Amino acid sequence: MSRFFSDKFSSLTPYTPGEQPKDRRFVKLNTNESPFAPSQKAREYAATAAKSLQLYCDIDCTKLCEKLARMYGIKKENVLFTNGSDEALNFAFAAFCDDGCPAVFPDITYGFYPVFAQLNHVPYEEIPLNEDFSVNVDDYIGVGKTIFIANPNAPTGIALSLSDIERILAGNPDTIVVVDEAYVDFGAESAVGLIDRYDNLLVTQTFSKSRSLAGGRLGMAIGCADIIRDLNTVKFSTNPYNVNSMTQAAGLGALEDQAYFEENCATIMENRAYLTRELEKPGFVTTDSLTNFVFVKHPEIEGEKLYRELKERGVLIRHFTLPRIKDYNRITVGTKEQIDVLLNNIKAIIGGY
């Protein structure tokens, strides 16, 4: 860092995203991107919007809000669209956390949570997951802090039931509970239907995974109107034009192409079952994933070693260095063809099976 960098960020450890190599072609199963292109409507709408890029975008994302509200049976005042769900999460840390109301989240979860806490100068607590990597709901009852729960969790893939989410909400009536549903479309239950019953619930979702718009950067926050107004205060104090015109248009096209979305989600869930089944044959241990990735380890090969050997062979997966999960790897569910390339290379590394 330069000598001009502010001391307030001197201890900040930035988030480490998954590798995005440009020097060679890989079978890329490391960043949970969709293996499918954006829908045709999304591409066409974005192309049309590109013709008017000399104009500022709609700061209210009006068409998106109206469309999503109709789809989810909520009001447009319950929705805020953001530059990826990461921005929605950052807004939540800024709006609902401080010295008097710290943040709390699991010790193994989305790596951006501690970064957002540090960036916003928010004290935070990490609660250890159970031995099987599940969340102990009782640990979050009456904590008196702003709770961040990824559901399903990442990188474990394990989901809480809707009744468990309700227990956490009911057990913390005076603090916000943020439910990060980046992967909810692959088999888990969404908490969006609870926003009218719990005024302390904020749900975040993204178009990056199930709607094939990771490069478009579109996410949303869903909650009661008062919570959304709070987040808008942060938004309009930082970057009112946070979602560009082409992304808004692509997002609208993606929402209108529901059949394409459902087909892709179904295919990914089928491929997840196939990948899990084939990995368990040679002895891999897997968690019960309800996401577009699997979280696995093998008793006879270190997680980092498998990651490095696959990378040498042109296959990228994600390895984490946290002590509790250093023997595990997270593998994105790709196409059947990508999965077979992965499996064949694993066979070559650990022996045929």
CSV table of C-alpha atoms in Angstrom, one decimal:
chain,number,residue,atom,x,y,z
A,1,MET,CA,0.0,0.0,0.0
A,2,SER,CA,1.1,3.6,-0.5
A,3,ARG,CA,2.1,6.0,2.2
A,4,PHE,CA,-1.2,7.8,1.6
A,5,PHE,CA,-3.5,4.9,2.4
A,6,SER,CA,-5.7,5.7,5.4
A,7,ASP,CA,-4.9,4.2,8.7
A,8,LYS,CA,-8.5,3.3,9.2
A,9,PHE,CA,-8.0,0.5,6.6
A,10,SER,CA,-4.6,-0.5,7.8
A,11,SER,CA,-5.8,-3.8,9.2
A,12,LEU,CA,-8.4,-4.5,6.4
A,13,THR,CA,-8.0,-8.0,4.8
A,14,PRO,CA,-9.8,-7.9,1.5
A,15,TYR,CA,-12.0,-10.6,0.2
A,16,THR,CA,-10.2,-13.2,-2.0
A,17,PRO,CA,-12.3,-14.0,-5.1
A,18,GLY,CA,-12.0,-17.2,-7.0
A,19,GLU,CA,-9.4,-17.4,-9.7
A,20,GLN,CA,-10.2,-15.8,-13.0
A,21,PRO,CA,-7.3,-16.9,-15.1
A,22,LYS,CA,-6.6,-15.3,-18.5
A,23,ASP,CA,-3.4,-17.0,-19.5
A,24,ARG,CA,-4.9,-20.4,-20.5
A,25,ARG,CA,-8.3,-22.1,-20.9
A,26,PHE,CA,-9.6,-24.1,-18.0
A,27,VAL,CA,-12.6,-26.3,-17.2
A,28,LYS,CA,-13.7,-23.7,-14.7
A,29,LEU,CA,-15.5,-25.2,-11.7
A,30,ASN,CA,-14.3,-22.8,-9.0
A,31,THR,CA,-16.6,-19.7,-8.8
A,32,ASN,CA,-20.1,-21.1,-9.0
A,33,GLU,CA,-20.9,-19.4,-12.3
A,34,SER,CA,-23.7,-20.9,-14.3
A,35,PRO,CA,-22.6,-23.1,-17.2
A,36,PHE,CA,-25.4,-21.7,-19.3
A,37,ALA,CA,-25.5,-18.4,-21.2
A,38,PRO,CA,-28.0,-15.7,-20.2
A,39,SER,CA,-31.4,-16.2,-21.7
A,40,GLN,CA,-32.1,-14.9,-25.2
A,41,LYS,CA,-34.5,-12.3,-23.8
A,42,ALA,CA,-31.8,-11.1,-21.4
A,43,ARG,CA,-29.3,-10.7,-24.2
A,44,GLU,CA,-31.8,-9.0,-26.5
A,45,TYR,CA,-33.0,-6.5,-23.9
A,46,ALA,CA,-29.5,-5.6,-22.9
A,47,ALA,CA,-28.6,-5.0,-26.6
A,48,THR,CA,-31.5,-2.7,-27.0
A,49,ALA,CA,-30.6,-0.8,-23.8
A,50,ALA,CA,-27.1,-0.3,-25.1
A,51,LYS,CA,-28.4,2.1,-27.7
A,52,SER,CA,-29.2,4.6,-25.0
A,53,LEU,CA,-26.1,4.5,-22.8
A,54,GLN,CA,-25.6,8.2,-23.3
A,55,LEU,CA,-28.4,8.6,-20.7
A,56,TYR,CA,-28.3,7.9,-17.0
A,57,CYS,CA,-30.0,4.7,-15.9
A,58,ASP,CA,-33.3,4.5,-14.0
A,59,ILE,CA,-32.1,5.0,-10.4
A,60,ASP,CA,-35.2,3.2,-9.0
A,61,CYS,CA,-35.0,0.2,-11.3
A,62,THR,CA,-38.7,0.7,-11.8
A,63,LYS,CA,-39.5,-2.1,-14.3
A,64,LEU,CA,-37.4,-4.6,-12.4
A,65,CYS,CA,-39.1,-3.8,-9.1
A,66,GLU,CA,-42.6,-4.0,-10.6
A,67,LYS,CA,-41.8,-7.3,-12.3
A,68,LEU,CA,-40.2,-8.9,-9.3
A,69,ALA,CA,-43.0,-7.7,-7.0
A,70,ARG,CA,-45.6,-9.3,-9.3
A,71,MET,CA,-43.6,-12.6,-9.4
A,72,TYR,CA,-43.1,-12.8,-5.6
A,73,GLY,CA,-46.5,-11.4,-4.5
A,74,ILE,CA,-45.0,-8.4,-2.7
A,75,LYS,CA,-45.0,-4.7,-3.3
A,76,LYS,CA,-42.4,-2.8,-5.2
A,77,GLU,CA,-41.6,-0.9,-2.0
A,78,ASN,CA,-40.3,-4.2,-0.6
A,79,VAL,CA,-37.5,-4.4,-3.2
A,80,LEU,CA,-34.1,-2.7,-3.7
A,81,PHE,CA,-32.0,-3.7,-6.7
A,82,THR,CA,-28.2,-3.5,-6.2
A,83,ASN,CA,-24.9,-4.0,-8.0
A,84,GLY,CA,-24.8,-7.7,-7.2
A,85,SER,CA,-26.1,-9.0,-3.8
A,86,ASP,CA,-22.6,-8.1,-2.4
A,87,GLU,CA,-23.7,-4.4,-2.6
A,88,ALA,CA,-26.9,-5.2,-0.8
A,89,LEU,CA,-25.0,-7.0,2.0
A,90,ASN,CA,-22.6,-4.1,2.3
A,91,PHE,CA,-25.5,-1.7,2.6
A,92,ALA,CA,-26.9,-3.9,5.4
A,93,PHE,CA,-23.6,-3.8,7.3
A,94,ALA,CA,-23.6,0.0,7.0
A,95,ALA,CA,-27.2,0.5,7.9
A,96,PHE,CA,-27.9,-2.0,10.6
A,97,CYS,CA,-24.5,-2.6,12.4
A,98,ASP,CA,-22.5,-0.4,14.7
A,99,ASP,CA,-20.7,-0.5,18.1
A,100,GLY,CA,-24.1,-0.9,19.8
A,101,CYS,CA,-25.3,-3.6,17.5
A,102,PRO,CA,-22.4,-5.7,16.3
A,103,ALA,CA,-22.7,-8.4,13.5
A,104,VAL,CA,-22.7,-12.1,14.0
A,105,PHE,CA,-22.4,-14.9,11.5
A,106,PRO,CA,-20.9,-18.5,11.3
A,107,ASP,CA,-17.2,-19.1,11.4
A,108,ILE,CA,-17.4,-20.9,8.1
A,109,THR,CA,-19.5,-19.0,5.6
A,110,TYR,CA,-19.3,-16.4,2.8
A,111,GLY,CA,-15.9,-14.8,3.1
A,112,PHE,CA,-17.2,-11.3,2.4
A,113,TYR,CA,-19.0,-11.0,5.8
A,114,PRO,CA,-15.9,-10.2,7.9
A,115,VAL,CA,-14.6,-7.9,5.1
A,116,PHE,CA,-17.8,-5.9,5.1
A,117,ALA,CA,-17.7,-5.7,8.9
A,118,GLN,CA,-14.1,-4.4,8.9
A,119,LEU,CA,-14.8,-2.0,6.0
A,120,ASN,CA,-17.7,-0.5,8.0
A,121,HIS,CA,-15.8,-0.6,11.3
A,122,VAL,CA,-18.3,-3.0,12.8
A,123,PRO,CA,-17.4,-5.3,15.6
A,124,TYR,CA,-18.4,-8.9,14.8
A,125,GLU,CA,-18.6,-12.4,16.3
A,126,GLU,CA,-18.2,-15.7,14.5
A,127,ILE,CA,-20.1,-18.6,15.9
A,128,PRO,CA,-18.6,-22.0,15.1
A,129,LEU,CA,-20.7,-24.4,13.0
A,130,ASN,CA,-21.5,-27.9,14.3
A,131,GLU,CA,-19.0,-30.7,13.6
A,132,ASP,CA,-21.1,-31.6,10.5
A,133,PHE,CA,-20.9,-28.0,9.3
A,134,SER,CA,-24.6,-27.3,10.1
A,135,VAL,CA,-25.8,-24.2,11.8
A,136,ASN,CA,-26.9,-24.6,15.4
A,137,VAL,CA,-30.0,-22.5,15.5
A,138,ASP,CA,-30.0,-22.2,19.3
A,139,ASP,CA,-26.7,-20.3,19.1
A,140,TYR,CA,-28.5,-17.5,17.4
A,141,ILE,CA,-31.6,-17.1,19.6
A,142,GLY,CA,-31.5,-13.8,21.6
A,143,VAL,CA,-28.0,-12.8,20.5
A,144,GLY,CA,-28.9,-9.1,20.4
A,145,LYS,CA,-26.8,-8.5,17.3
A,146,THR,CA,-27.4,-8.2,13.6
A,147,ILE,CA,-27.4,-11.7,12.2
A,148,PHE,CA,-26.1,-12.7,8.8
A,149,ILE,CA,-27.0,-16.2,7.7
A,150,ALA,CA,-26.2,-17.6,4.2
A,151,ASN,CA,-29.0,-20.1,3.4
A,152,PRO,CA,-27.9,-22.4,1.9
A,153,ASN,CA,-24.5,-21.7,3.4
A,154,ALA,CA,-21.3,-21.3,1.4
A,155,PRO,CA,-19.0,-23.1,1.0
A,156,THR,CA,-20.7,-26.0,2.8
A,157,GLY,CA,-23.9,-26.0,0.7
A,158,ILE,CA,-26.0,-26.9,3.7
A,159,ALA,CA,-29.4,-25.3,4.1
A,160,LEU,CA,-31.6,-24.4,7.1
A,161,SER,CA,-35.3,-25.2,6.9
A,162,LEU,CA,-37.8,-22.3,6.8
A,163,SER,CA,-38.9,-23.2,10.3
A,164,ASP,CA,-35.3,-22.8,11.5
A,165,ILE,CA,-35.2,-19.4,9.9
A,166,GLU,CA,-38.4,-18.5,11.6
A,167,ARG,CA,-37.0,-19.5,15.0
A,168,ILE,CA,-34.1,-17.2,14.5
A,169,LEU,CA,-36.4,-14.3,13.5
A,170,ALA,CA,-38.8,-14.8,16.4
A,171,GLY,CA,-35.9,-15.2,18.8
A,172,ASN,CA,-34.4,-11.8,17.8
A,173,PRO,CA,-37.4,-9.4,17.4
A,174,ASP,CA,-35.3,-6.3,18.1
A,175,THR,CA,-32.4,-6.9,15.6
A,176,ILE,CA,-32.2,-7.4,11.9
A,177,VAL,CA,-31.7,-11.0,10.5
A,178,VAL,CA,-30.2,-11.0,7.0
A,179,VAL,CA,-30.8,-14.2,5.1
A,180,ASP,CA,-28.4,-14.4,2.2
A,181,GLU,CA,-30.1,-16.5,-0.5
A,182,ALA,CA,-27.5,-16.5,-3.2
A,183,TYR,CA,-28.1,-20.2,-3.8
A,184,VAL,CA,-31.7,-20.7,-2.8
A,185,ASP,CA,-32.9,-21.6,-6.3
A,186,PHE,CA,-31.2,-24.9,-6.3
A,187,GLY,CA,-33.5,-26.7,-3.9
A,188,ALA,CA,-33.8,-24.7,-0.7
A,189,GLU,CA,-36.7,-22.8,0.7
A,190,SER,CA,-36.8,-19.0,0.4
A,191,ALA,CA,-37.7,-16.7,3.3
A,192,VAL,CA,-39.2,-14.0,1.1
A,193,GLY,CA,-42.7,-15.1,2.0
A,194,LEU,CA,-42.0,-14.2,5.6
A,195,ILE,CA,-41.3,-10.5,5.1
A,196,ASP,CA,-44.9,-9.4,6.0
A,197,ARG,CA,-44.8,-11.4,9.2
A,198,TYR,CA,-41.3,-10.3,10.4
A,199,ASP,CA,-40.3,-6.6,10.2
A,200,ASN,CA,-36.7,-7.6,11.2
A,201,LEU,CA,-36.2,-9.8,8.1
A,202,LEU,CA,-34.0,-8.8,5.2
A,203,VAL,CA,-33.5,-11.3,2.3
A,204,THR,CA,-30.8,-10.9,-0.3
A,205,GLN,CA,-30.6,-12.7,-3.6
A,206,THR,CA,-28.6,-12.6,-6.8
A,207,PHE,CA,-28.9,-13.1,-10.5
A,208,SER,CA,-25.3,-14.3,-10.7
A,209,LYS,CA,-26.0,-18.0,-10.2
A,210,SER,CA,-29.4,-19.3,-11.3
A,211,ARG,CA,-30.1,-16.6,-13.8
A,212,SER,CA,-26.7,-16.6,-15.5
A,213,LEU,CA,-25.8,-13.0,-15.0
A,214,ALA,CA,-22.6,-13.1,-12.9
A,215,GLY,CA,-21.0,-10.7,-15.3
A,216,GLY,CA,-24.0,-8.4,-15.3
A,217,ARG,CA,-23.8,-7.7,-11.5
A,218,LEU,CA,-27.4,-7.7,-10.4
A,219,GLY,CA,-28.7,-8.5,-6.9
A,220,MET,CA,-31.6,-7.4,-4.7
A,221,ALA,CA,-32.7,-6.9,-1.1
A,222,ILE,CA,-36.2,-7.8,-0.1
A,223,GLY,CA,-37.8,-6.7,3.2
A,224,CYS,CA,-40.5,-4.5,4.8
A,225,ALA,CA,-40.8,-1.0,3.3
A,226,ASP,CA,-39.0,0.6,6.3
A,227,ILE,CA,-35.9,-1.6,5.9
A,228,ILE,CA,-35.8,-0.9,2.2
A,229,ARG,CA,-36.0,2.8,2.9
A,230,ASP,CA,-33.0,2.5,5.3
A,231,LEU,CA,-31.0,0.7,2.6
A,232,ASN,CA,-32.0,3.4,0.0
A,233,THR,CA,-30.6,6.0,2.4
A,234,VAL,CA,-27.2,4.3,2.2
A,235,LYS,CA,-27.5,3.8,-1.6
A,236,PHE,CA,-28.4,7.4,-2.3
A,237,SER,CA,-25.5,8.5,-0.1
A,238,THR,CA,-23.0,6.5,-2.0
A,239,ASN,CA,-24.0,5.6,-5.6
A,240,PRO,CA,-27.6,6.4,-6.7
A,241,TYR,CA,-26.9,5.0,-10.2
A,242,ASN,CA,-25.7,1.6,-8.9
A,243,VAL,CA,-27.4,-0.7,-11.5
A,244,ASN,CA,-26.6,0.3,-15.1
A,245,SER,CA,-29.2,0.3,-17.9
A,246,MET,CA,-27.9,-2.8,-19.7
A,247,THR,CA,-27.9,-4.8,-16.5
A,248,GLN,CA,-31.4,-3.6,-15.6
A,249,ALA,CA,-32.6,-4.7,-19.1
A,250,ALA,CA,-30.9,-8.0,-18.9
A,251,GLY,CA,-32.4,-8.7,-15.5
A,252,LEU,CA,-35.9,-7.9,-16.8
A,253,GLY,CA,-35.3,-10.3,-19.7
A,254,ALA,CA,-34.1,-13.0,-17.3
A,255,LEU,CA,-37.2,-12.6,-15.1
A,256,GLU,CA,-39.5,-12.8,-18.2
A,257,ASP,CA,-37.8,-16.0,-19.3
A,258,GLN,CA,-39.0,-18.1,-16.4
A,259,ALA,CA,-39.1,-21.4,-18.4
A,260,TYR,CA,-35.4,-21.0,-19.2
A,261,PHE,CA,-34.5,-20.3,-15.6
A,262,GLU,CA,-36.5,-23.3,-14.3
A,263,GLU,CA,-35.0,-25.6,-16.9
A,264,ASN,CA,-31.4,-24.6,-16.1
A,265,CYS,CA,-32.0,-25.0,-12.3
A,266,ALA,CA,-33.4,-28.5,-12.9
A,267,THR,CA,-30.4,-29.4,-15.0
A,268,ILE,CA,-28.0,-28.2,-12.4
A,269,MET,CA,-29.7,-30.1,-9.7
A,270,GLU,CA,-29.6,-33.3,-11.8
A,271,ASN,CA,-26.0,-32.7,-12.5
A,272,ARG,CA,-25.3,-32.1,-8.8
A,273,ALA,CA,-26.8,-35.5,-8.0
A,274,TYR,CA,-24.7,-37.1,-10.7
A,275,LEU,CA,-21.5,-35.4,-9.6
A,276,THR,CA,-22.1,-36.3,-5.9
A,277,ARG,CA,-22.9,-40.0,-6.8
A,278,GLU,CA,-19.8,-40.4,-8.9
A,279,LEU,CA,-17.5,-38.7,-6.3
A,280,GLU,CA,-18.8,-40.9,-3.5
A,281,LYS,CA,-17.9,-44.1,-5.5
A,282,PRO,CA,-14.1,-43.6,-4.9
A,283,GLY,CA,-14.6,-42.5,-1.3
A,284,PHE,CA,-15.2,-38.8,-1.3
A,285,VAL,CA,-17.1,-37.4,1.6
A,286,THR,CA,-19.8,-34.9,0.6
A,287,THR,CA,-22.1,-32.5,2.5
A,288,ASP,CA,-25.8,-32.4,1.7
A,289,SER,CA,-25.6,-29.5,-0.8
A,290,LEU,CA,-28.6,-27.6,-2.0
A,291,THR,CA,-26.6,-25.3,-4.1
A,292,ASN,CA,-24.9,-25.3,-7.5
A,293,PHE,CA,-21.7,-26.7,-6.0
A,294,VAL,CA,-20.6,-29.6,-3.9
A,295,PHE,CA,-18.3,-29.6,-0.9
A,296,VAL,CA,-16.1,-32.6,-0.7
A,297,LYS,CA,-13.0,-34.2,0.8
A,298,HIS,CA,-11.2,-37.5,0.2
A,299,PRO,CA,-9.5,-39.4,3.1
A,300,GLU,CA,-6.4,-40.2,1.1
A,301,ILE,CA,-5.5,-36.9,-0.6
A,302,GLU,CA,-5.1,-33.4,0.9
A,303,GLY,CA,-7.5,-30.8,-0.3
A,304,GLU,CA,-4.8,-28.5,-1.5
A,305,LYS,CA,-2.9,-31.3,-3.3
A,306,LEU,CA,-6.1,-32.3,-5.2
A,307,TYR,CA,-6.8,-28.7,-6.1
A,308,ARG,CA,-3.2,-28.1,-7.4
A,309,GLU,CA,-3.0,-31.3,-9.4
A,310,LEU,CA,-6.4,-30.6,-11.1
A,311,LYS,CA,-5.2,-27.1,-11.9
A,312,GLU,CA,-2.1,-28.5,-13.5
A,313,ARG,CA,-4.4,-30.7,-15.7
A,314,GLY,CA,-6.6,-27.7,-16.7
A,315,VAL,CA,-9.4,-28.1,-14.2
A,316,LEU,CA,-10.1,-25.3,-11.6
A,317,ILE,CA,-11.9,-26.0,-8.3
A,318,ARG,CA,-11.9,-23.9,-5.1
A,319,HIS,CA,-9.7,-24.7,-2.2
A,320,PHE,CA,-9.9,-22.8,1.2
A,321,THR,CA,-7.2,-22.6,3.8
A,322,LEU,CA,-9.2,-22.2,6.9
A,323,PRO,CA,-8.1,-25.0,9.3
A,324,ARG,CA,-11.5,-26.6,9.7
A,325,ILE,CA,-12.0,-27.0,6.0
A,326,LYS,CA,-8.5,-27.2,4.6
A,327,ASP,CA,-9.1,-30.9,3.5
A,328,TYR,CA,-12.2,-29.9,1.5
A,329,ASN,CA,-12.7,-28.5,-1.9
A,330,ARG,CA,-15.7,-26.7,-3.4
A,331,ILE,CA,-16.6,-27.8,-6.9
A,332,THR,CA,-19.1,-25.9,-9.0
A,333,VAL,CA,-21.7,-28.0,-10.8
A,334,GLY,CA,-21.1,-27.6,-14.5
A,335,THR,CA,-22.4,-29.3,-17.6
A,336,LYS,CA,-22.3,-33.1,-17.8
A,337,GLU,CA,-19.3,-32.8,-20.1
A,338,GLN,CA,-17.4,-30.6,-17.7
A,339,ILE,CA,-18.2,-32.9,-14.9
A,340,ASP,CA,-16.9,-35.9,-16.8
A,341,VAL,CA,-13.6,-34.1,-17.6
A,342,LEU,CA,-13.3,-33.4,-13.8
A,343,LEU,CA,-14.0,-37.0,-12.9
A,344,ASN,CA,-11.6,-38.5,-15.5
A,345,ASN,CA,-8.8,-36.3,-14.1
A,346,ILE,CA,-9.6,-37.2,-10.5
A,347,LYS,CA,-9.4,-40.9,-11.6
A,348,ALA,CA,-6.0,-40.3,-13.0
A,349,ILE,CA,-4.9,-38.5,-9.8
A,350,ILE,CA,-6.2,-40.9,-7.2
A,351,GLY,CA,-6.4,-44.1,-9.2
A,352,GLY,CA,-9.1,-45.7,-11.3
A,353,TYR,CA,-12.4,-46.7,-9.7
